[in-house]
């Protein structure tokens, strides 16, 4: 089955890497990703900037050039970024802005409302939040009013799932990624999210699974194929994300 890998990282030490919370990631360049996914039918994907990459764009642009036009970038930007810089990144394949609440390295949530609207109006980008869903009630009114938002890693926690589902009902998308890093019942979360909005779930490998208790395994893909019929699995594994990033 086709896969649009909606969430993975490229870690290239030819570009700036900053220790985050005492953690330095392993090297994981484009060729490593290609080698690890060579047996999968990857039709495209989204490279996501990590906390340890801060506001560096050069690594991302370089990786996108190597992977080609079926891949796009999810980047972290400072609030001070100019319109011209955003448009330039759009031309180079970037399609979304990331707020890393869980690990830092990005702009903080006080900038979410204005910044998410700005990149959407200027370049059509959505914004992605790496956040424990138990924290969502504090910012839910803001998120509900924004034009396009997704949440990483199934919202991370069992406690946060009810809050996440309320936002899914409002149109928020969810990355079906990082099954080995979450603290929740993955099967129940997947089924619950799909039941609320079949368009919401977007699968990603989360490679190279930095800091995850368990790294990505092919069984993560098989789980989706077992839980859902073929049409639903196609939505989750590639159709939803392909439309989200390249609409």
PDB file of C-alpha atoms in Angstrom:
ATOM      1  CA  UNK A   1       0.000   0.000   0.000  1.00  0.00           C
ATOM      2  CA  UNK A   2       1.145   3.541  -0.723  1.00  0.00           C
ATOM      3  CA  UNK A   3       2.528   5.557   2.198  1.00  0.00           C
ATOM      4  CA  UNK A   4       2.889   9.294   2.583  1.00  0.00           C
ATOM      5  CA  UNK A   5       5.279   9.615   5.508  1.00  0.00           C
ATOM      6  CA  UNK A   6       3.798  12.633   7.255  1.00  0.00           C
ATOM      7  CA  UNK A   7       6.417  12.854   9.997  1.00  0.00           C
ATOM      8  CA  UNK A   8      10.119  12.033   9.969  1.00  0.00           C
ATOM      9  CA  UNK A   9      13.374  13.793  10.766  1.00  0.00           C
ATOM     10  CA  UNK A  10      16.626  14.324   8.896  1.00  0.00           C
ATOM     11  CA  UNK A  11      19.598  14.963  11.194  1.00  0.00           C
ATOM     12  CA  UNK A  12      22.665  16.197   9.336  1.00  0.00           C
ATOM     13  CA  UNK A  13      25.680  17.294  11.368  1.00  0.00           C
ATOM     14  CA  UNK A  14      26.929  19.360   8.437  1.00  0.00           C
ATOM     15  CA  UNK A  15      24.372  21.861   9.748  1.00  0.00           C
ATOM     16  CA  UNK A  16      23.780  23.307  13.240  1.00  0.00           C
ATOM     17  CA  UNK A  17      22.644  20.799  15.878  1.00  0.00           C
ATOM     18  CA  UNK A  18      21.986  22.082  19.407  1.00  0.00           C
ATOM     19  CA  UNK A  19      21.782  19.939  22.527  1.00  0.00           C
ATOM     20  CA  UNK A  20      18.210  19.977  23.828  1.00  0.00           C
ATOM     21  CA  UNK A  21      17.369  19.091  27.432  1.00  0.00           C
ATOM     22  CA  UNK A  22      20.679  17.243  27.656  1.00  0.00           C
ATOM     23  CA  UNK A  23      20.000  15.286  24.458  1.00  0.00           C
ATOM     24  CA  UNK A  24      22.026  15.188  21.236  1.00  0.00           C
ATOM     25  CA  UNK A  25      20.413  13.124  18.453  1.00  0.00           C
ATOM     26  CA  UNK A  26      22.157  10.568  16.265  1.00  0.00           C
ATOM     27  CA  UNK A  27      23.094  11.400  12.691  1.00  0.00           C
ATOM     28  CA  UNK A  28      20.312  10.447  10.274  1.00  0.00           C
ATOM     29  CA  UNK A  29      20.874  11.822   6.780  1.00  0.00           C
ATOM     30  CA  UNK A  30      18.707  11.518   3.673  1.00  0.00           C
ATOM     31  CA  UNK A  31      20.515   8.381   2.541  1.00  0.00           C
ATOM     32  CA  UNK A  32      19.838   6.717   5.919  1.00  0.00           C
ATOM     33  CA  UNK A  33      16.136   7.454   5.564  1.00  0.00           C
ATOM     34  CA  UNK A  34      16.034   6.164   2.004  1.00  0.00           C
ATOM     35  CA  UNK A  35      17.859   2.977   2.951  1.00  0.00           C
ATOM     36  CA  UNK A  36      15.590   2.304   5.923  1.00  0.00           C
ATOM     37  CA  UNK A  37      12.397   2.788   3.910  1.00  0.00           C
ATOM     38  CA  UNK A  38      13.513   1.187   0.650  1.00  0.00           C
ATOM     39  CA  UNK A  39      11.085  -1.738   1.028  1.00  0.00           C
ATOM     40  CA  UNK A  40       8.085   0.559   1.696  1.00  0.00           C
ATOM     41  CA  UNK A  41       6.040   2.184  -1.035  1.00  0.00           C
ATOM     42  CA  UNK A  42       6.828   5.759   0.062  1.00  0.00           C
ATOM     43  CA  UNK A  43       5.213   8.219  -2.371  1.00  0.00           C
ATOM     44  CA  UNK A  44       6.248  11.356  -0.482  1.00  0.00           C
ATOM     45  CA  UNK A  45       6.465  12.794   2.985  1.00  0.00           C
ATOM     46  CA  UNK A  46       7.097  15.644   5.392  1.00  0.00           C
ATOM     47  CA  UNK A  47      10.485  16.357   6.982  1.00  0.00           C
ATOM     48  CA  UNK A  48       9.856  17.843  10.421  1.00  0.00           C
ATOM     49  CA  UNK A  49      12.332  20.146  12.153  1.00  0.00           C
ATOM     50  CA  UNK A  50      13.299  18.921  15.624  1.00  0.00           C
ATOM     51  CA  UNK A  51      13.941  20.860  18.820  1.00  0.00           C
ATOM     52  CA  UNK A  52      17.673  20.300  18.352  1.00  0.00           C
ATOM     53  CA  UNK A  53      17.590  22.102  14.982  1.00  0.00           C
ATOM     54  CA  UNK A  54      16.140  25.363  16.236  1.00  0.00           C
ATOM     55  CA  UNK A  55      15.543  27.876  13.441  1.00  0.00           C
ATOM     56  CA  UNK A  56      18.086  26.445  10.983  1.00  0.00           C
ATOM     57  CA  UNK A  57      16.596  26.182   7.489  1.00  0.00           C
ATOM     58  CA  UNK A  58      19.646  25.143   5.496  1.00  0.00           C
ATOM     59  CA  UNK A  59      19.542  21.470   6.504  1.00  0.00           C
ATOM     60  CA  UNK A  60      15.855  21.342   5.542  1.00  0.00           C
ATOM     61  CA  UNK A  61      16.305  22.975   2.150  1.00  0.00           C
ATOM     62  CA  UNK A  62      19.235  20.655   1.397  1.00  0.00           C
ATOM     63  CA  UNK A  63      17.217  17.554   2.354  1.00  0.00           C
ATOM     64  CA  UNK A  64      14.234  18.663   0.266  1.00  0.00           C
ATOM     65  CA  UNK A  65      16.465  19.156  -2.750  1.00  0.00           C
ATOM     66  CA  UNK A  66      17.733  15.585  -2.368  1.00  0.00           C
ATOM     67  CA  UNK A  67      14.341  13.971  -1.764  1.00  0.00           C
ATOM     68  CA  UNK A  68      12.454  15.791  -4.504  1.00  0.00           C
ATOM     69  CA  UNK A  69       9.152  17.559  -5.045  1.00  0.00           C
ATOM     70  CA  UNK A  70       6.947  14.836  -3.527  1.00  0.00           C
ATOM     71  CA  UNK A  71       8.408  15.746  -0.123  1.00  0.00           C
ATOM     72  CA  UNK A  72       7.819  18.909   1.874  1.00  0.00           C
ATOM     73  CA  UNK A  73       9.109  20.573   5.022  1.00  0.00           C
ATOM     74  CA  UNK A  74       7.681  21.436   8.426  1.00  0.00           C
ATOM     75  CA  UNK A  75       9.861  24.116   9.944  1.00  0.00           C
ATOM     76  CA  UNK A  76      10.378  26.195  13.067  1.00  0.00           C
ATOM     77  CA  UNK A  77      10.643  29.936  12.575  1.00  0.00           C
ATOM     78  CA  UNK A  78      11.229  32.941  14.815  1.00  0.00           C
ATOM     79  CA  UNK A  79       8.417  35.452  15.150  1.00  0.00           C
ATOM     80  CA  UNK A  80      10.728  38.013  13.528  1.00  0.00           C
ATOM     81  CA  UNK A  81      10.866  36.130  10.201  1.00  0.00           C
ATOM     82  CA  UNK A  82      10.032  38.338   7.213  1.00  0.00           C
ATOM     83  CA  UNK A  83       7.307  37.726   4.663  1.00  0.00           C
ATOM     84  CA  UNK A  84       9.950  37.365   1.969  1.00  0.00           C
ATOM     85  CA  UNK A  85      11.701  34.632   3.956  1.00  0.00           C
ATOM     86  CA  UNK A  86       8.451  32.708   4.363  1.00  0.00           C
ATOM     87  CA  UNK A  87       7.681  32.974   0.643  1.00  0.00           C
ATOM     88  CA  UNK A  88      11.212  31.825  -0.192  1.00  0.00           C
ATOM     89  CA  UNK A  89      10.792  28.743   2.013  1.00  0.00           C
ATOM     90  CA  UNK A  90       7.429  28.077   0.382  1.00  0.00           C
ATOM     91  CA  UNK A  91       9.130  28.036  -3.034  1.00  0.00           C
ATOM     92  CA  UNK A  92      11.692  25.575  -1.655  1.00  0.00           C
ATOM     93  CA  UNK A  93       9.059  23.139  -0.459  1.00  0.00           C
ATOM     94  CA  UNK A  94       8.156  24.126   3.106  1.00  0.00           C
ATOM     95  CA  UNK A  95       4.451  23.709   3.856  1.00  0.00           C
ATOM     96  CA  UNK A  96       3.964  24.085   7.612  1.00  0.00           C
ATOM     97  CA  UNK A  97       5.105  25.852  10.791  1.00  0.00           C
ATOM     98  CA  UNK A  98       5.880  23.853  13.935  1.00  0.00           C
ATOM     99  CA  UNK A  99       5.414  24.823  17.580  1.00  0.00           C
ATOM    100  CA  UNK A 100       7.374  22.392  19.751  1.00  0.00           C
ATOM    101  CA  UNK A 101       5.744  22.843  23.142  1.00  0.00           C
ATOM    102  CA  UNK A 102       6.971  19.503  24.474  1.00  0.00           C
ATOM    103  CA  UNK A 103      10.686  20.005  23.795  1.00  0.00           C
ATOM    104  CA  UNK A 104      11.191  23.674  22.951  1.00  0.00           C
ATOM    105  CA  UNK A 105      13.384  24.999  20.138  1.00  0.00           C
ATOM    106  CA  UNK A 106      10.517  26.858  18.485  1.00  0.00           C
ATOM    107  CA  UNK A 107       8.477  29.986  19.068  1.00  0.00           C
ATOM    108  CA  UNK A 108       6.280  29.837  22.177  1.00  0.00           C
ATOM    109  CA  UNK A 109       2.514  29.520  22.261  1.00  0.00           C
ATOM    110  CA  UNK A 110       1.941  33.187  23.010  1.00  0.00           C
ATOM    111  CA  UNK A 111       2.692  33.729  19.312  1.00  0.00           C
ATOM    112  CA  UNK A 112       0.408  30.916  18.057  1.00  0.00           C
ATOM    113  CA  UNK A 113      -2.700  32.897  17.167  1.00  0.00           C
ATOM    114  CA  UNK A 114      -1.036  35.628  15.135  1.00  0.00           C
ATOM    115  CA  UNK A 115       1.783  33.509  13.691  1.00  0.00           C
ATOM    116  CA  UNK A 116      -0.434  30.609  12.544  1.00  0.00           C
ATOM    117  CA  UNK A 117      -2.781  33.039  10.799  1.00  0.00           C
ATOM    118  CA  UNK A 118       0.119  34.888   9.236  1.00  0.00           C
ATOM    119  CA  UNK A 119       1.733  31.851   7.578  1.00  0.00           C
ATOM    120  CA  UNK A 120      -1.652  30.562   6.458  1.00  0.00           C
ATOM    121  CA  UNK A 121      -2.688  33.847   4.872  1.00  0.00           C
ATOM    122  CA  UNK A 122       0.723  34.426   3.313  1.00  0.00           C
ATOM    123  CA  UNK A 123       1.683  30.953   2.096  1.00  0.00           C
ATOM    124  CA  UNK A 124      -1.237  28.600   2.804  1.00  0.00           C
ATOM    125  CA  UNK A 125       0.708  26.789   5.528  1.00  0.00           C
ATOM    126  CA  UNK A 126      -0.914  24.946   8.391  1.00  0.00           C
ATOM    127  CA  UNK A 127       0.674  24.884  11.854  1.00  0.00           C
ATOM    128  CA  UNK A 128       1.688  21.779  13.796  1.00  0.00           C
ATOM    129  CA  UNK A 129       1.853  21.407  17.573  1.00  0.00           C
ATOM    130  CA  UNK A 130       4.008  18.943  19.455  1.00  0.00           C
ATOM    131  CA  UNK A 131       2.110  19.102  22.733  1.00  0.00           C
ATOM    132  CA  UNK A 132       0.684  16.808  25.369  1.00  0.00           C
ATOM    133  CA  UNK A 133      -3.052  16.941  24.682  1.00  0.00           C
ATOM    134  CA  UNK A 134      -3.799  17.283  28.387  1.00  0.00           C
ATOM    135  CA  UNK A 135      -2.574  20.872  27.968  1.00  0.00           C
ATOM    136  CA  UNK A 136      -4.975  21.612  25.115  1.00  0.00           C
ATOM    137  CA  UNK A 137      -7.898  23.021  27.144  1.00  0.00           C
ATOM    138  CA  UNK A 138      -5.850  26.136  27.928  1.00  0.00           C
ATOM    139  CA  UNK A 139      -5.475  26.982  24.243  1.00  0.00           C
ATOM    140  CA  UNK A 140      -8.494  25.194  22.739  1.00  0.00           C
ATOM    141  CA  UNK A 141     -10.431  28.430  22.012  1.00  0.00           C
ATOM    142  CA  UNK A 142      -7.451  29.738  20.029  1.00  0.00           C
ATOM    143  CA  UNK A 143      -6.948  26.476  18.123  1.00  0.00           C
ATOM    144  CA  UNK A 144     -10.633  26.166  17.260  1.00  0.00           C
ATOM    145  CA  UNK A 145     -10.552  29.595  15.613  1.00  0.00           C
ATOM    146  CA  UNK A 146      -7.423  28.973  13.549  1.00  0.00           C
ATOM    147  CA  UNK A 147      -7.699  27.957   9.891  1.00  0.00           C
ATOM    148  CA  UNK A 148      -5.487  24.836   9.856  1.00  0.00           C
ATOM    149  CA  UNK A 149      -3.870  22.950  12.780  1.00  0.00           C
ATOM    150  CA  UNK A 150      -2.483  19.454  13.351  1.00  0.00           C
ATOM    151  CA  UNK A 151      -1.311  17.742  16.550  1.00  0.00           C
ATOM    152  CA  UNK A 152       1.706  15.414  16.672  1.00  0.00           C
ATOM    153  CA  UNK A 153       1.955  11.853  18.012  1.00  0.00           C
ATOM    154  CA  UNK A 154      -1.720  11.196  18.819  1.00  0.00           C
ATOM    155  CA  UNK A 155      -1.541  13.904  21.474  1.00  0.00           C
ATOM    156  CA  UNK A 156       0.844  11.772  23.556  1.00  0.00           C
ATOM    157  CA  UNK A 157      -1.293  10.948  26.610  1.00  0.00           C
ATOM    158  CA  UNK A 158      -4.404   9.025  27.631  1.00  0.00           C
ATOM    159  CA  UNK A 159      -5.413  11.927  29.843  1.00  0.00           C
ATOM    160  CA  UNK A 160      -5.324  14.244  26.849  1.00  0.00           C
ATOM    161  CA  UNK A 161      -7.320  12.070  24.424  1.00  0.00           C
ATOM    162  CA  UNK A 162     -10.795  13.462  25.299  1.00  0.00           C
ATOM    163  CA  UNK A 163      -9.510  17.010  24.769  1.00  0.00           C
ATOM    164  CA  UNK A 164      -7.909  15.986  21.478  1.00  0.00           C
ATOM    165  CA  UNK A 165     -11.143  14.406  20.247  1.00  0.00           C
ATOM    166  CA  UNK A 166     -13.036  17.625  20.936  1.00  0.00           C
ATOM    167  CA  UNK A 167     -10.644  19.473  18.632  1.00  0.00           C
ATOM    168  CA  UNK A 168     -10.742  16.731  15.997  1.00  0.00           C
ATOM    169  CA  UNK A 169     -14.481  17.330  15.867  1.00  0.00           C
ATOM    170  CA  UNK A 170     -13.666  20.970  15.030  1.00  0.00           C
ATOM    171  CA  UNK A 171     -11.385  19.973  12.120  1.00  0.00           C
ATOM    172  CA  UNK A 172      -7.966  19.603  13.765  1.00  0.00           C
ATOM    173  CA  UNK A 173      -5.799  16.881  12.186  1.00  0.00           C
ATOM    174  CA  UNK A 174      -3.690  14.352  14.106  1.00  0.00           C
ATOM    175  CA  UNK A 175      -0.371  12.686  13.285  1.00  0.00           C
ATOM    176  CA  UNK A 176      -0.634   8.904  13.686  1.00  0.00           C
ATOM    177  CA  UNK A 177       3.026   8.745  14.594  1.00  0.00           C
ATOM    178  CA  UNK A 178       5.394   7.823  17.391  1.00  0.00           C
ATOM    179  CA  UNK A 179       3.462   4.817  18.690  1.00  0.00           C
ATOM    180  CA  UNK A 180       6.516   3.901  20.748  1.00  0.00           C
ATOM    181  CA  UNK A 181       6.714   7.281  22.484  1.00  0.00           C
ATOM    182  CA  UNK A 182       3.122   7.823  23.610  1.00  0.00           C
ATOM    183  CA  UNK A 183       1.472   7.038  26.948  1.00  0.00           C
ATOM    184  CA  UNK A 184      -1.909   5.868  25.729  1.00  0.00           C
ATOM    185  CA  UNK A 185      -3.763   2.951  24.166  1.00  0.00           C
ATOM    186  CA  UNK A 186      -2.777   3.409  20.526  1.00  0.00           C
ATOM    187  CA  UNK A 187      -5.494   1.175  19.088  1.00  0.00           C
ATOM    188  CA  UNK A 188      -8.239   2.968  20.993  1.00  0.00           C
ATOM    189  CA  UNK A 189      -6.844   6.388  20.073  1.00  0.00           C
ATOM    190  CA  UNK A 190      -6.686   5.534  16.375  1.00  0.00           C
ATOM    191  CA  UNK A 191     -10.215   4.145  16.295  1.00  0.00           C
ATOM    192  CA  UNK A 192     -11.627   7.014  18.359  1.00  0.00           C
ATOM    193  CA  UNK A 193     -10.042   9.722  16.197  1.00  0.00           C
ATOM    194  CA  UNK A 194     -11.123   8.037  12.965  1.00  0.00           C
ATOM    195  CA  UNK A 195     -14.692   7.687  14.266  1.00  0.00           C
ATOM    196  CA  UNK A 196     -14.884  11.438  14.932  1.00  0.00           C
ATOM    197  CA  UNK A 197     -13.312  12.514  11.619  1.00  0.00           C
ATOM    198  CA  UNK A 198     -12.085  10.019   8.988  1.00  0.00           C
ATOM    199  CA  UNK A 199      -9.982  12.773   7.388  1.00  0.00           C
ATOM    200  CA  UNK A 200      -8.033  13.554  10.554  1.00  0.00           C
ATOM    201  CA  UNK A 201      -5.401  10.818  10.891  1.00  0.00           C
ATOM    202  CA  UNK A 202      -2.096  11.120   9.007  1.00  0.00           C
ATOM    203  CA  UNK A 203       0.465   8.345   9.352  1.00  0.00           C
ATOM    204  CA  UNK A 204       4.184   8.980   9.751  1.00  0.00           C
ATOM    205  CA  UNK A 205       7.141   6.765  10.612  1.00  0.00           C
ATOM    206  CA  UNK A 206       8.662   9.233  13.116  1.00  0.00           C
ATOM    207  CA  UNK A 207      12.080   8.008  11.939  1.00  0.00           C
ATOM    208  CA  UNK A 208      14.658   7.912  13.421  1.00  0.00           C
ATOM    209  CA  UNK A 209      12.440   7.873  16.531  1.00  0.00           C
ATOM    210  CA  UNK A 210      14.638  10.175  18.613  1.00  0.00           C
ATOM    211  CA  UNK A 211      14.080   9.728  22.359  1.00  0.00           C
ATOM    212  CA  UNK A 212      11.231   7.243  21.812  1.00  0.00           C
ATOM    213  CA  UNK A 213      10.917   4.348  24.255  1.00  0.00           C
ATOM    214  CA  UNK A 214      10.447   2.093  21.234  1.00  0.00           C
ATOM    215  CA  UNK A 215      11.544   3.056  17.703  1.00  0.00           C
ATOM    216  CA  UNK A 216       9.296   2.806  14.663  1.00  0.00           C
ATOM    217  CA  UNK A 217       8.667  -0.713  13.388  1.00  0.00           C
ATOM    218  CA  UNK A 218       6.809  -2.069  10.363  1.00  0.00           C
ATOM    219  CA  UNK A 219       4.268  -3.474  12.819  1.00  0.00           C
ATOM    220  CA  UNK A 220       3.044   0.130  13.260  1.00  0.00           C
ATOM    221  CA  UNK A 221       1.881   0.090   9.649  1.00  0.00           C
ATOM    222  CA  UNK A 222       0.433  -3.411  10.034  1.00  0.00           C
ATOM    223  CA  UNK A 223      -1.547  -2.246  13.072  1.00  0.00           C
ATOM    224  CA  UNK A 224      -3.364   0.319  10.946  1.00  0.00           C
ATOM    225  CA  UNK A 225      -4.045  -2.268   8.244  1.00  0.00           C
ATOM    226  CA  UNK A 226      -5.463  -4.635  10.870  1.00  0.00           C
ATOM    227  CA  UNK A 227      -7.652  -2.059  12.601  1.00  0.00           C
ATOM    228  CA  UNK A 228      -9.217  -0.559   9.481  1.00  0.00           C
ATOM    229  CA  UNK A 229     -10.604  -1.738   6.162  1.00  0.00           C
ATOM    230  CA  UNK A 230      -8.601  -1.033   3.014  1.00  0.00           C
ATOM    231  CA  UNK A 231     -10.332   2.246   2.156  1.00  0.00           C
ATOM    232  CA  UNK A 232      -9.820   3.629   5.666  1.00  0.00           C
ATOM    233  CA  UNK A 233      -6.199   2.420   5.794  1.00  0.00           C
ATOM    234  CA  UNK A 234      -5.523   4.190   2.497  1.00  0.00           C
ATOM    235  CA  UNK A 235      -6.870   7.413   3.983  1.00  0.00           C
ATOM    236  CA  UNK A 236      -4.670   7.132   7.063  1.00  0.00           C
ATOM    237  CA  UNK A 237      -1.504   5.897   5.355  1.00  0.00           C
ATOM    238  CA  UNK A 238      -1.394   8.392   2.511  1.00  0.00           C
ATOM    239  CA  UNK A 239      -4.520  10.123   1.222  1.00  0.00           C
ATOM    240  CA  UNK A 240      -5.260  12.403   4.183  1.00  0.00           C
ATOM    241  CA  UNK A 241      -1.705  13.682   4.545  1.00  0.00           C
ATOM    242  CA  UNK A 242      -1.128  14.036   0.816  1.00  0.00           C
ATOM    243  CA  UNK A 243      -4.151  16.310   0.559  1.00  0.00           C
ATOM    244  CA  UNK A 244      -3.222  18.190   3.766  1.00  0.00           C
ATOM    245  CA  UNK A 245       0.295  19.042   2.616  1.00  0.00           C
ATOM    246  CA  UNK A 246      -0.269  19.440  -1.120  1.00  0.00           C
ATOM    247  CA  UNK A 247      -3.819  20.780  -1.390  1.00  0.00           C
TER     248      UNK A 247
END
